[in-house]
Amino acid sequence: MKDYWSLFLLVSLWTVSLWNAGAIRTKDKIYYNIQGQKACFRRLNATHQVGCSSNPQGNIGIVHYVRDRSDSKWILEEGPHPPYVMLIDAANFNMDNITSLIESGKVNGILVISANGTVELPPAGFSADKSCPNDGYGLYWNNTVYRRCRQVQWNPPGAAMMFYDFSIPIFLLNNPLEVRYIIDRCYEKYNNPENGTKLHYPMCAAELKDYMNAAKDSVTCIRRSNLITSLSTTTTNFCDPISNNNIIGFLNPKSEEDQLPEKSVIVAGSRLDYMTMFDKVNNSADNPITSIVALLSAAEAIGRFKDDLFKSTVNKTILFAFFQGEAFDYIGSSRMVYDMENGNFPTCVRKSGGVTLCHALHKIGLNHLSHFLEVDQLGFREGQPENVWLHTDPISYNTSISTEIDALVKKIKTIGDQLNITIKESDTSHPLPPSSAQRFLRETTLPVVVLANHENQYTNKYYNSMFDLGELIGVDYIPGGDTEELARSKRVVLLTNIASALAQTLYEEATGESGAHIRANSSIVAQLLYCYIWDSHCSFFHSVLNDEFIDMFKDFQEMDLYSGVKGNAKPLLLITEKVLAYFVGDKVDVNDRDSCMKHSNGIVKANWMQGEGEQGVCVAAPTFLTDAISPAFIIDDYDWHSGQYSTWTESVWMNNAMSVRIFLTSSPSLQVLTLLLGLTLLVVSLAVVYMLVDKADIIFLGCPQTL
Ligand SMILES: *[C@@H]1O[C@H](CO)[C@@H](O)[C@H](O)[C@H]1NC(C)=O
Ligand SMILES: *[C@@H]1O[C@H](CO)[C@@H](O)[C@H](O)[C@H]1NC(C)=O
Ligand SMILES: *[C@@H]1O[C@H](CO)[C@@H](O)[C@H](O)[C@H]1NC(C)=O
Ligand SMILES: *[C@@H]1O[C@H](CO)[C@@H](O)[C@H](O)[C@H]1NC(C)=O
Ligand SMILES: *[C@@H]1O[C@H](CO)[C@@H](O)[C@H](O)[C@H]1NC(C)=O
Ligand SMILES: *[C@@H]1O[C@H](CO)[C@@H](O)[C@H](O)[C@H]1NC(C)=O
Ligand SMILES: *[C@@H]1O[C@H](CO)[C@@H](O)[C@H](O)[C@H]1NC(C)=O
Ligand SMILES: *[C@@H]1O[C@H](CO)[C@@H](O)[C@H](O)[C@H]1NC(C)=O
C-alpha cells in the first residue's frame, strides 16, 4: 500500500506540473500586441549596413518614457533594471537625444510616438537624410569647389539618421489609443520611478522584434544569396536591390522610321520617390508630391494641344520622366542615362498580352536631348515668400551653352511675369540642388533648369522624414474629400500657375510658337494633391484605373512613394503612370476592355480605365514603365567600390518578423526560481516515468496479458 501512496503522490505532482505548463500558455492573455507600429528596417550598400534589426528572438526591455533630459539622465545614472526600451515623443526623436543612451548599452529598443498633427513637430526641423543629400553620386562628387555642399547646405536639419547602423530595433507607433495604453497602463502603473521611490516587480516590459536576414553589406549578401540559390532549386534571397520602375511619357513621339535630329527631345522630369526610416509612412507632401503634381498638371495642360507639336516646324518631342529611387543615390536617373548611352532607351517593361511595348519608338541617346527642365519641391508654407527659384549649373555656365541657359531662364521668367508668379534666378555661381538632372550632366552638356521653392537651403524643414505633412503646405484633410474649395486656395492657385508656366515653356521650346493660351487646371491640381497626400482611394485615381486594379488595391490602407524592391506592388507608381496616360493619351472609341487592349502596339499602350462616369474609357498613350534598377546590378563584374552607381539593397525579413508586444515581467530572481522549479519537476517526472517502467509488472498486474 505504501508504495501505491507514494506513486499516487508523484503522479499528482506530475499532473500539477502539467497544469502549470498549461498556465504558461495563457501568455496570449498577458501579452498585449501593438498593431499600430511601423518598423525601421535594414538597408545595405556596397560597404555598409544601415537601419535597424533586433535579435532573432526579439529585444526585451523595461519600458521607460523619456520625456525630457532628466529622464535620459535617470536611465544613464540610475536605471537599476536595464536593458530598457525607450518610449519617446516624435519631437524628441533625434540623433543627440538617443545616441548616449544607445551607446551606454542600457537601451535595447526604441518606440517613437508618432506626431499628432503639426503642433507636435520638432520645431527645429528633422530630416532622416544627410545634410548634403546624394552628394557622392551627383554631378559635384569630385568637384573641389562644390562637393559636400561647400557653397550651399541644402538640408541643414539632416542628421543622416537613415544612414546610421542602429544595432537595436526602432518602431514608430501610430495608434494614439495604443500609445495611451502603453503610457498609462504600462509605464505609469508599473515603471515610473516616482520621486525616487524604489521600483518593485512585476514591471512592464516590451518585446520588439524585427530581425533582418541580411548583414554587413550588399556585396556579401548578394554573394550569399547567389551561393545558396545555385546549391538549391529554390531561390533564397537575403537582400534585394532597391529597384522599381521609372515612368516615361511622350508628346510627339517619333518612331524608328522617323527622323530624330540631335537636340530634339526636351526632358521634363521629377523625382518619384522619397525615403523615411520607417516602413510605409506615407508623409511626403512637399517632397516629392508637389513636384509630381506640378509635372502631371503641366502634362495635362500641354496634352490638350499635343497635335501642335508635330504640326510645327520645330517639331520637337517632349519626354516626361518620373525618376524612381532617386533618394537612394539616383537609381532611376542613372539607369536612364546608362540606357541612353547604350542605345537601349526606351526599353519598356513588357506587360502581359505578349506585346513588346514601345519597341517601334525611335531610340533616344544623350545627343538627342535639347533641354532639361526639372521640378523640385514646390510647396509653400505660411509666411514664406511665394517665390519660385530657377537653379542652373555653374559648370555648364562656363561652357558654350551659357547663352542657351540664359535664353531658357529668360523665357521662363517672362512667362512667369505674364502668369503673375515671381520667378527668380538663383545666383549663377551656386550649384544645382540635388536633382536627377545632375546624372545627365555628369555625361553630357545640356541646358538644365531646376524649379524649386527654395533659393538656398530647403524651405522644407522636414525633407525626407515622417513629418513632411500636407498641412504644412496648405493641404488639409477634408471630410468628404470635396476639393473645390482647395482648388481656389492661394497655394493651389500658385502651384497651378507654376504648372502653366512649365507647360508654356515646354510648348514654346517644342513648337517655337507662343504658348500663352495654355493653362493648367486648378481643380485637377487640387484633386491630385489631395489624392496623393490624403486619400489614394479617391475618385480621381479610381477614374484612371480599371475594376481589377481597384480591387487589388482595396487592402492597401496606406500608399507610400518609397521605391521598394522588385515585386512589391507599388500602387502609387502604377496609378501615376495611368494618370499620365490619361493626360497625354488619345481616347479610343471602343466599349470593352478586350477591344481596347488590341490597340497596344509598338508606339502606344492601351489602358482600359473606369472613366469619370464609370462607363469605361479606352486610352491609348505613349506612356510606359522602364526599369529603374541600378546599373551596378546589371553590369558584369561591376566594381562595387567605384562609387559610380547606387548599390543600395534592402534586407529580406520573414513573414510576421515585425512585432511589438507589451507584457509584465517578474524579477530576475523570481525567473531563476521558476526555472529551478521547472527543472526540479522535470527530474521528478523522469523519476516517475522510470519507476513506472520499472514497476510496470506490479502496477498493471490486474491487466490481461493480451488485449
Ligand atoms: C531632445 O532634443 C531637443 C533638441 O535638442 C531638446 O530640446 C530636448 O530636451 C531633448 N529631449 C530629450 C528627451 O532628451
Ligand atoms: C572627376 O571625375 C571625372 C570622371 O571620373 C574625371 O574626368 C575628372 O577629371 C575628375 N575631376 C577631378 C577634379 O578629380
Ligand atoms: C554606404 O553608406 C555609408 C553610410 O551612408 C557611406 O558612408 C558609404 O560611403 C556608402 N558606400 C558607398 C559605396 O556608397
Ligand atoms: C511626485 O512628485 C510630484 C511633484 O514633484 C507630486 O506631484 C506627486 O504627487 C509625487 N508622487 C508621489 C507618488 O509621491
Ligand atoms: C514632324 O515630324 C514628323 C515625324 O518625324 C513628320 O511626320 C511631320 O511631318 C513633321 N512635321 C512638320 C510640320 O514637318
Ligand atoms: C497677382 O497676384 C497678386 C497677389 O497674389 C494679386 O494681388 C494680383 O491681383 C494678381 N494680379 C493679377 C493680374 O492676377
Ligand atoms: C478642369 O477640370 C475639371 C475636371 O476635373 C473640369 O470639370 C473643368 O471643366 C476643367 N476646367 C477647365 C477650365 O478646363
Ligand atoms: C496614409 O496612411 C493613412 C493610415 O496610416 C491613411 O489613412 C491615409 O489614407 C494614407 N494616405 C494615402 C495618400 O494613401
CSV table of N, CA and C in Angstrom, one decimal, residues 21 94 141 157 196 205 259 400 403 483 496 550 610 677:
chain,number,residue,atom,x,y,z
A,21,ALA,N,2.4,24.0,-16.7
A,21,ALA,CA,2.8,24.2,-18.0
A,21,ALA,C,1.7,24.8,-18.9
A,94,ASN,N,15.7,62.5,-32.0
A,94,ASN,CA,16.8,63.0,-32.9
A,94,ASN,C,18.1,62.3,-32.4
A,141,TRP,N,30.4,65.3,-57.3
A,141,TRP,CA,31.1,64.3,-56.4
A,141,TRP,C,32.6,64.5,-56.2
A,157,PRO,N,18.8,70.4,-41.4
A,157,PRO,CA,18.3,69.5,-40.3
A,157,PRO,C,18.8,68.1,-40.5
A,196,GLY,N,11.7,59.0,-6.8
A,196,GLY,CA,12.8,58.3,-6.2
A,196,GLY,C,12.3,57.0,-5.3
A,205,ALA,N,7.3,45.4,-19.5
A,205,ALA,CA,8.4,45.3,-20.4
A,205,ALA,C,7.8,45.3,-21.9
A,259,GLN,N,12.6,60.7,-88.6
A,259,GLN,CA,13.9,61.3,-88.4
A,259,GLN,C,13.9,61.7,-86.9
A,400,SER,N,30.1,76.6,-73.7
A,400,SER,CA,29.5,77.3,-74.8
A,400,SER,C,27.9,77.4,-74.7
A,403,THR,N,24.7,80.7,-73.3
A,403,THR,CA,23.7,81.5,-73.9
A,403,THR,C,22.3,80.8,-74.0
A,483,THR,N,-12.8,68.8,-53.1
A,483,THR,CA,-11.6,69.6,-53.2
A,483,THR,C,-11.9,71.0,-53.9
A,496,THR,N,-0.8,75.9,-59.6
A,496,THR,CA,-1.4,75.7,-60.9
A,496,THR,C,-0.7,76.7,-61.9
A,550,ILE,N,-8.5,48.4,-58.9
A,550,ILE,CA,-9.2,49.0,-57.7
A,550,ILE,C,-9.3,47.9,-56.7
A,610,GLN,N,-11.8,53.1,-65.8
A,610,GLN,CA,-13.2,53.3,-65.4
A,610,GLN,C,-13.8,54.5,-66.0
A,677,LEU,N,12.4,25.5,-10.3
A,677,LEU,CA,11.2,24.7,-10.0
A,677,LEU,C,10.9,23.8,-11.2
